[in-house]
Short mmCIF file of C-alpha atoms in Angstrom, two decimals:
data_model
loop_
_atom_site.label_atom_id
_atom_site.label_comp_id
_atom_site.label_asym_id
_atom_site.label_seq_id
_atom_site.Cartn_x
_atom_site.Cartn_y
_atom_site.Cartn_z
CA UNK A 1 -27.94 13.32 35.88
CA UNK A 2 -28.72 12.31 32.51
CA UNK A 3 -28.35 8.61 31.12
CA UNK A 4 -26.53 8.03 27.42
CA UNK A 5 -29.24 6.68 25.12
CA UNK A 6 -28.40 3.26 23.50
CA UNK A 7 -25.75 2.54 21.29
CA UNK A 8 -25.96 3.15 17.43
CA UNK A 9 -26.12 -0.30 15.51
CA UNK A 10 -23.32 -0.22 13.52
CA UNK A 11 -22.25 -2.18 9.85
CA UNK A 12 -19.81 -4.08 12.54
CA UNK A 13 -22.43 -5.40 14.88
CA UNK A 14 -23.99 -6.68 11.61
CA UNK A 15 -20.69 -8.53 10.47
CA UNK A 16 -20.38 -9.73 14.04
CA UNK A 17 -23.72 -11.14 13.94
CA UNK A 18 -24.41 -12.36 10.15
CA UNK A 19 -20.61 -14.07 11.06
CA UNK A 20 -19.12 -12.71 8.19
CA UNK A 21 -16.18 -9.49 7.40
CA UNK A 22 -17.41 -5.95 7.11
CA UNK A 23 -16.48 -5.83 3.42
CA UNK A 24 -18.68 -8.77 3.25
CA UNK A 25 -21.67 -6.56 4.84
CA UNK A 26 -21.04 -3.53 2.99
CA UNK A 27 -20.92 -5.70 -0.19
CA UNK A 28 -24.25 -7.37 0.44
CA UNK A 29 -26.24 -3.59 1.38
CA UNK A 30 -24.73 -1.80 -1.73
CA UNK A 31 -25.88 -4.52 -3.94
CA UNK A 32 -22.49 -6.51 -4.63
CA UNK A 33 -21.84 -9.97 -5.03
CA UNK A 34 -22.29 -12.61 -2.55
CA UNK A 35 -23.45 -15.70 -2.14
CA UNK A 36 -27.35 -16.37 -1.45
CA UNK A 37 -26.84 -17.96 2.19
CA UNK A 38 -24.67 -15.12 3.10
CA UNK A 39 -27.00 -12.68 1.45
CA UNK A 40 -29.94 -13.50 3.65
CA UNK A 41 -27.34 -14.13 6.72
CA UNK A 42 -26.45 -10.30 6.32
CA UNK A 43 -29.77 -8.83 5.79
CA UNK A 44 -31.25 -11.50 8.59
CA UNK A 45 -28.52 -9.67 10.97
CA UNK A 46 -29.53 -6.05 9.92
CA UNK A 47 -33.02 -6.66 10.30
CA UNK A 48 -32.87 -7.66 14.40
CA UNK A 49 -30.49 -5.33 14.99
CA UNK A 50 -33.08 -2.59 13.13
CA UNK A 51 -29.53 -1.27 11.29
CA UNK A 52 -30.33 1.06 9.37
CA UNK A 53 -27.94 0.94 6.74
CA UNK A 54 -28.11 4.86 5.22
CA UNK A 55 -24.60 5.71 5.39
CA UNK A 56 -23.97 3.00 2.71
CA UNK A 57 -25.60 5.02 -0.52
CA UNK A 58 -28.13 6.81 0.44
CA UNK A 59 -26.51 9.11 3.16
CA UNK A 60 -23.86 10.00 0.85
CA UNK A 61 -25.70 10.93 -2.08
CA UNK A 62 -27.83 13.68 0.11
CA UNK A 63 -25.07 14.60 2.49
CA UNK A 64 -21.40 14.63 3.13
CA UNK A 65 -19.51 15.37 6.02
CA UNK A 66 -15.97 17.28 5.50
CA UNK A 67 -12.26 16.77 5.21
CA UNK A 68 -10.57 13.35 3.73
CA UNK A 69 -9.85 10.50 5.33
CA UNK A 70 -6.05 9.07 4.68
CA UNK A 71 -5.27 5.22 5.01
CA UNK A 72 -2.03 4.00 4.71
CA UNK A 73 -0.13 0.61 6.26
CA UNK A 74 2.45 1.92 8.73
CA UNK A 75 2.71 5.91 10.05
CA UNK A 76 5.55 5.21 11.21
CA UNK A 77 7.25 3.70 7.87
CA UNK A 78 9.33 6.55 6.36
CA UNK A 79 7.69 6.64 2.76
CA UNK A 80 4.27 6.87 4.24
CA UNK A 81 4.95 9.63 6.96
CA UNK A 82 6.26 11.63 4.08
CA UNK A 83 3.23 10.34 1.71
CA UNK A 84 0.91 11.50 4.75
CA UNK A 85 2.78 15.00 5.12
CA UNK A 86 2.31 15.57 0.85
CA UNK A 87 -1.55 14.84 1.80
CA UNK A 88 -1.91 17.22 5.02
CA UNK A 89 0.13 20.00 3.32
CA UNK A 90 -2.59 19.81 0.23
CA UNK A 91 -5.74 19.72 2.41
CA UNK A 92 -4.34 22.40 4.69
CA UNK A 93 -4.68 24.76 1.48
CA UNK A 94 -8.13 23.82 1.03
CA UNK A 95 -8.70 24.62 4.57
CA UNK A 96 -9.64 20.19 4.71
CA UNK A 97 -9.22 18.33 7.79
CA UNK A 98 -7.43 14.85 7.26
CA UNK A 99 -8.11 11.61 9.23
CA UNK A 100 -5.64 9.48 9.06
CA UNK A 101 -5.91 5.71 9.75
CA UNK A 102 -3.57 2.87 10.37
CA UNK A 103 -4.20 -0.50 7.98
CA UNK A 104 -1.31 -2.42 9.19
CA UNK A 105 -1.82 -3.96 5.52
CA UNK A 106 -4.55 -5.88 6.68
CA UNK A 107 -7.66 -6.77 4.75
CA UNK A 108 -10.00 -6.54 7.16
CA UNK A 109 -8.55 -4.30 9.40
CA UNK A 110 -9.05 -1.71 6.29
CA UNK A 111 -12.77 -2.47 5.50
CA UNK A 112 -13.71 -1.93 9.24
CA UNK A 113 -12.00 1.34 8.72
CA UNK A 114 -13.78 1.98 5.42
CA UNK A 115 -17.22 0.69 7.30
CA UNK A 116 -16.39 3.12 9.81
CA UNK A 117 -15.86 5.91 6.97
CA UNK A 118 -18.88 4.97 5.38
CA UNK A 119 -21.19 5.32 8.40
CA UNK A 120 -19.75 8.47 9.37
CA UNK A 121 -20.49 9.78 5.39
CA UNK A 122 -17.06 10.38 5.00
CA UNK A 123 -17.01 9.89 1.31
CA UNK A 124 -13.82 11.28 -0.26
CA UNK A 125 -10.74 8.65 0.70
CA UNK A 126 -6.97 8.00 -0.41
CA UNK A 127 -5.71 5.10 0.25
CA UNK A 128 -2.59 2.83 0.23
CA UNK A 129 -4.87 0.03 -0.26
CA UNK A 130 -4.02 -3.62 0.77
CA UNK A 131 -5.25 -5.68 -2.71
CA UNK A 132 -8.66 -6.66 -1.89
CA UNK A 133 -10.30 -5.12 -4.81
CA UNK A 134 -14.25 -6.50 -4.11
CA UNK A 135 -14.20 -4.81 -1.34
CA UNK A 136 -12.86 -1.23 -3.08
CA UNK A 137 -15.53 -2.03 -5.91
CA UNK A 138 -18.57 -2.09 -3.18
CA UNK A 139 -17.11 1.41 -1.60
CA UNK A 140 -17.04 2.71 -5.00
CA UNK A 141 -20.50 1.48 -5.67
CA UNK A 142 -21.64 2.83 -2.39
CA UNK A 143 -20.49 6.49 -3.54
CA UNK A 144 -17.67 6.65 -2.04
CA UNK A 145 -14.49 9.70 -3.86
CA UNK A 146 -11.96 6.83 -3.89
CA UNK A 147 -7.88 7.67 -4.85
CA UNK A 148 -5.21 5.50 -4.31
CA UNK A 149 -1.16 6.24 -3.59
CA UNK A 150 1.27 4.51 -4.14
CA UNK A 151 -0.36 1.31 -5.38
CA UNK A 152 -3.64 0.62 -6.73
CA UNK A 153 -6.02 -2.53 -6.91
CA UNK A 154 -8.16 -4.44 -9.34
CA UNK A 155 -10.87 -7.12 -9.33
CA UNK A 156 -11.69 -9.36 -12.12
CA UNK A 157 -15.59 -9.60 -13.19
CA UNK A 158 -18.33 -7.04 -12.66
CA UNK A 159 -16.27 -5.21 -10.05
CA UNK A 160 -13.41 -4.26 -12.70
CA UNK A 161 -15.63 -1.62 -14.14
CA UNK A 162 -15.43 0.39 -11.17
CA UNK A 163 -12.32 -0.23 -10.01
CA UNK A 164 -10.68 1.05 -13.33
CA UNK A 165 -12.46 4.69 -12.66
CA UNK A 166 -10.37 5.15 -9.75
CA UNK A 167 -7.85 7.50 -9.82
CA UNK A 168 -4.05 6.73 -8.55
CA UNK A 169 -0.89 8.46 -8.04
CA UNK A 170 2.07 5.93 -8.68
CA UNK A 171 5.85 6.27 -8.75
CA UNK A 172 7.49 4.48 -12.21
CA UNK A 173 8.57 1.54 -10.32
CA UNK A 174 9.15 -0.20 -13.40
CA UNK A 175 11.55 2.59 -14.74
CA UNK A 176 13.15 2.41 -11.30
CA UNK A 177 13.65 -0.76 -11.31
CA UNK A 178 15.34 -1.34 -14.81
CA UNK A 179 17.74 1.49 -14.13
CA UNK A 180 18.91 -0.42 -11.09
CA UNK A 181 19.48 -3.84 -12.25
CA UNK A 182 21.26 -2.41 -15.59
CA UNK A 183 23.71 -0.60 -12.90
CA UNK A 184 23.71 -3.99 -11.15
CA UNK A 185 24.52 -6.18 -14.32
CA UNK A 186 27.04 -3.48 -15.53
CA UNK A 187 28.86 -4.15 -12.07
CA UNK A 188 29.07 -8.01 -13.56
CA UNK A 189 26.12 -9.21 -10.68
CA UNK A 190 23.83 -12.18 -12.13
CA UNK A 191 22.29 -13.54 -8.93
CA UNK A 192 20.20 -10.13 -7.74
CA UNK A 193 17.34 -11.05 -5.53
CA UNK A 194 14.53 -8.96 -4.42
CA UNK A 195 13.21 -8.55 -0.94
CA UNK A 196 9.37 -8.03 -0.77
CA UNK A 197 6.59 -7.52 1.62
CA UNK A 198 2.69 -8.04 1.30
CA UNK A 199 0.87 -5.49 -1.34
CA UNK A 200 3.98 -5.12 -3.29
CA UNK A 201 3.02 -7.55 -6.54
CA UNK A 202 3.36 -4.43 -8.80
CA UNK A 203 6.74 -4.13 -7.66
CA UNK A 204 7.65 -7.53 -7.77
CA UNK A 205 5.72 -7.89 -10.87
CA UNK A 206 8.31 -5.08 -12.52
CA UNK A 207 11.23 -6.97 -10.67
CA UNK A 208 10.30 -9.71 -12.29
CA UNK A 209 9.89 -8.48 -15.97
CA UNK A 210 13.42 -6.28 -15.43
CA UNK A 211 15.58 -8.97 -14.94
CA UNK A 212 14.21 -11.04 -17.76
CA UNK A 213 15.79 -14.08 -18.28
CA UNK A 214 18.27 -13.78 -15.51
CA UNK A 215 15.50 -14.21 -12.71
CA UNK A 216 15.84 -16.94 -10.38
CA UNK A 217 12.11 -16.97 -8.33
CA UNK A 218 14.32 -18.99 -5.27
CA UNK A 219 15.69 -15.27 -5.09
CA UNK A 220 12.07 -13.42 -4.84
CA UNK A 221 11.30 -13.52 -1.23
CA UNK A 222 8.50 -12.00 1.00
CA UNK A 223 8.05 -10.90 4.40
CA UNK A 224 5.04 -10.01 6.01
CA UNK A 225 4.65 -6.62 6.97
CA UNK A 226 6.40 -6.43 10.55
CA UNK A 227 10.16 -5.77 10.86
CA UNK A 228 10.73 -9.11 12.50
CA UNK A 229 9.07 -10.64 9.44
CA UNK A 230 11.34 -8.62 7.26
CA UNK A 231 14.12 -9.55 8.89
CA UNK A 232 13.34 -13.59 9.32
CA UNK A 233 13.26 -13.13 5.01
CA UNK A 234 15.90 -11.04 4.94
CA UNK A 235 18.36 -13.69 7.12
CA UNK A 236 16.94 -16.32 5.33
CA UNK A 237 17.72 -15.40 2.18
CA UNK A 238 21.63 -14.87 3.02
CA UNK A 239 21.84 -18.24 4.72
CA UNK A 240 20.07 -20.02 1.81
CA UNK A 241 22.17 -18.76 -1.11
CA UNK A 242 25.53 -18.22 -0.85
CA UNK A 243 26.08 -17.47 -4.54
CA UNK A 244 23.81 -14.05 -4.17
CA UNK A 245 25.98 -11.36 -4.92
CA UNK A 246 23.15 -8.16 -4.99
CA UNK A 247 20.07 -7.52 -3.71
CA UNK A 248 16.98 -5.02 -3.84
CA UNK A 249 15.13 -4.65 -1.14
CA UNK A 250 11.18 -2.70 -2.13
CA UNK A 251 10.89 -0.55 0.86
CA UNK A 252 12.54 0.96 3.52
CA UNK A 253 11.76 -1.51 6.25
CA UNK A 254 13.70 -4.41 4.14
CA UNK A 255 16.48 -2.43 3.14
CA UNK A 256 16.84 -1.95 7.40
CA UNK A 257 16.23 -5.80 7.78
CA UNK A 258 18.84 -6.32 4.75
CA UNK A 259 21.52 -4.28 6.86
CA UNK A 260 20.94 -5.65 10.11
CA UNK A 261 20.77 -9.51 8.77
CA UNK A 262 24.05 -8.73 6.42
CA UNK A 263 25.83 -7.22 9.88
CA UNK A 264 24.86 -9.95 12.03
CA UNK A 265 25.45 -12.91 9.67
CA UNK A 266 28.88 -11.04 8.83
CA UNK A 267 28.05 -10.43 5.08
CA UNK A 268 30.11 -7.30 4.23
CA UNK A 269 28.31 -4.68 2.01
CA UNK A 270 29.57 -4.47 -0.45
CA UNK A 271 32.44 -6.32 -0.80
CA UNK A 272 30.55 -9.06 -0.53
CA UNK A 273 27.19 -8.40 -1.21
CA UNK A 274 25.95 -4.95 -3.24
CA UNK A 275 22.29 -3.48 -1.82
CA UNK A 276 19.76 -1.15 -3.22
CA UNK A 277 16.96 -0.25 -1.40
CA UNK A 278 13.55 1.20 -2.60
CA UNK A 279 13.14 5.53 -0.96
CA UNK A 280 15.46 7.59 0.20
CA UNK A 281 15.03 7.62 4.01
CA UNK A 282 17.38 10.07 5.88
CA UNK A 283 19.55 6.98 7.62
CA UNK A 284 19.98 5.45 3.83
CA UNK A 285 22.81 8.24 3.68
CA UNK A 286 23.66 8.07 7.35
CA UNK A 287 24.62 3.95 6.93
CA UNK A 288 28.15 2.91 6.75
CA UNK A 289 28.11 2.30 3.86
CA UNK A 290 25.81 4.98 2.57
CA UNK A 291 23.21 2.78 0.44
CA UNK A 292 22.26 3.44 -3.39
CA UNK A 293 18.72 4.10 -3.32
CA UNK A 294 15.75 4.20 -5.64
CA UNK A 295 14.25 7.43 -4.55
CA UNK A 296 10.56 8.18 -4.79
CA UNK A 297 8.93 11.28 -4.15
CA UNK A 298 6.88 10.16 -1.42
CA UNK A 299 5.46 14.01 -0.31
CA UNK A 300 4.70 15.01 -4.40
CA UNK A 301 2.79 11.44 -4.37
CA UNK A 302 0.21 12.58 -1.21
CA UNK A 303 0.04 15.93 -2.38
CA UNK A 304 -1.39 15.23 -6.09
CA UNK A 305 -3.49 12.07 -4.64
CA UNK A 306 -5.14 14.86 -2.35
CA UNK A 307 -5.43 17.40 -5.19
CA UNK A 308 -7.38 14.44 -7.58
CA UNK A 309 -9.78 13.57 -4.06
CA UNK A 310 -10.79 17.36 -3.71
CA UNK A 311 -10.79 18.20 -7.18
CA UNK A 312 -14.07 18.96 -8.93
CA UNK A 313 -14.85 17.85 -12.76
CA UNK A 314 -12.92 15.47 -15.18
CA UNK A 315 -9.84 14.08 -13.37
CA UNK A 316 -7.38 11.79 -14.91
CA UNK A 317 -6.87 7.84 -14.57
CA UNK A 318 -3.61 7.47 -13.60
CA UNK A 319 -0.68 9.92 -12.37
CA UNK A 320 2.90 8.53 -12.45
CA UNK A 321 5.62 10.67 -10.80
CA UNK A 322 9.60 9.49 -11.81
CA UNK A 323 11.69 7.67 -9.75
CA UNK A 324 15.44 8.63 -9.29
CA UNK A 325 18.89 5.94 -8.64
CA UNK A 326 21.07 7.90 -6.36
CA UNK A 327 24.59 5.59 -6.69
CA UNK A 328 26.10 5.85 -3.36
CA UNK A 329 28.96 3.34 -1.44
CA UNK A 330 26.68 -0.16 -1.11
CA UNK A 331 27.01 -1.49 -4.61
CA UNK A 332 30.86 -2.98 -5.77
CA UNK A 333 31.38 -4.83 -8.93
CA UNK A 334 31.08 -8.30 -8.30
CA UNK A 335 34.15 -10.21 -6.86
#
């Protein structure tokens, strides 16, 4: 019977070792920014461990392995199953497999995936990425085909060169987002707050600049991104302010938190409290009452991020697909 032969050193064994992150690694072997001490902690680490770190440049000039890899937060989030379906239905016509992996909107959980990527040469990736742009800027640097959905990242310094080549498909959040809170304001609502959740600071950052000078930041909350979290911000933010009168929630998962905490803390939408909520799940039509969405074409946002990765020649910077307000029963002028 035949023995396996030893283990592969791998860019995590490094990190594990130097005791830094993988982004930190990869950083340090493509040539980024870091700090001496960590510098010679890293390459220290990769020289007893003989790593052999080709996958991170060289390996992916000479060679490169098929299909895309996907990475979003949460399959089982409605936007992103639909994103991930636009992105599987695009590959399938190039006859590209798709591996899909699971962020959790994590940092570091996404540059051990990326690691992982890199040492398999995987080199063509979208992702929903989480905001930690140094990190992006060393993949880039590394050779890594790099488009982001949905949201996209940036990094100040040396690494914003890179990061601004990077193609994205976006939705116009910010066109979204004014059309709601004019149809808010035209229902007489002043106090409008906005429920958020980690790696949404685009979309708050539009929220923000819509409402102008009505905005009250008490009314900007953020959750992290579980739906007990969203809830807990959600609750809160009814208990705290009993003069809110509207709300937006920026995804899916806080629009559900919004509903629950409004039923269980006996705020009636909409009589006495109007909701939007960001994508048009199927339930958003189901609820009683059926909610007024801002509806984003998730599918058409994986499809042409997936067109851009396996696209040859000049490709272009930034692709932004219209959002739609579909007025339903959860919005009442104010009272």
């Amino acid at each position: 019977m035949s023995t396996p032969g030893p283990r592969r050193t791998t860019i995590k064994d490094v990190a594990e070792l130097a005791g830094v992150g993988v982004a930190t690694v990869s950083r340090v072997l493509s040539g980024g920014s870091a700090s001496a001490e960590t510098r010679e902690r890293v390459l220290d680490a990769a020289t007893k461990l003989d790593y052999r770190p080709s996958a991170l440049g060289r390996n992916l000039r000479q060679q490169r392995s098929g299909g895309v890899a996907l990475l979003v937060p949460d399959i089982t989030d409605g936007f992103y199953a639909r994103l991930c379906d636009g992105v599987l239905s695009c590959a399938r016509s190039y006859r590209e497999p798709v591996t899909i992996g699971v962020t959790g909107d994590d940092a570091e959980q996404e540059a051990d995936l990326v690691g992982g990527l890199l040492e398999q040469s995987m080199d063509r990736i979208i992702a929903v990425p989480t905001g930690d742009g140094e990190m992006w800027a060393s993949a880039v640097r590394a050779g890594l085909n790099v488009v982001f959905a949905d949201r996209r990242v940036w990094s100040p310094g040396q690494h914003a060169r890179a990061l601004d080549e990077v193609p994205a498909v976006l939705t116009d959040d910010r066109s979204g987002l004014r059309t709601a809170i004019e149809y808010l304001t035209g229902l007489g609502h002043r106090k409008i707050g906005f429920l958020a959740r980690q790696g949404m600071s685009h979309r708050v950052a539009a929220f923000r600049e819509a409402m102008g000078d009505l905005l009250d930041e008490d009314l900007v909350v953020f959750a992290r991104a579980s739906r007990d979290s969203a809830y807990a911000a959600a609750a809160g933010l009814f208990q705290r302010r009993a003069d809110l009168t509207a709300v937006i929630a920026g995804g899916n998962m806080l629009g559900e938190a919004a509903v629950l905490a409004a039923r269980e803390l006996y705020v009636r939408i909409p009589r006495d409290l109007s909701l939007i909520m960001f994508d048009d799940v199927p339930w958003a039509e189901l609820c009683s009452p059926p909610l007024t969405v801002i509806a984003q074409p998730a599918s058409d946002v994986g499809y042409r991020a997936a067109e851009l990765v396996l696209r040859h020649g000049r490709r272009p910077r930034t692709v932004s697909l219209p959002t739609e307000l579909i007025v339903r029963s959860s919005c009442a002028p104010r009272r």
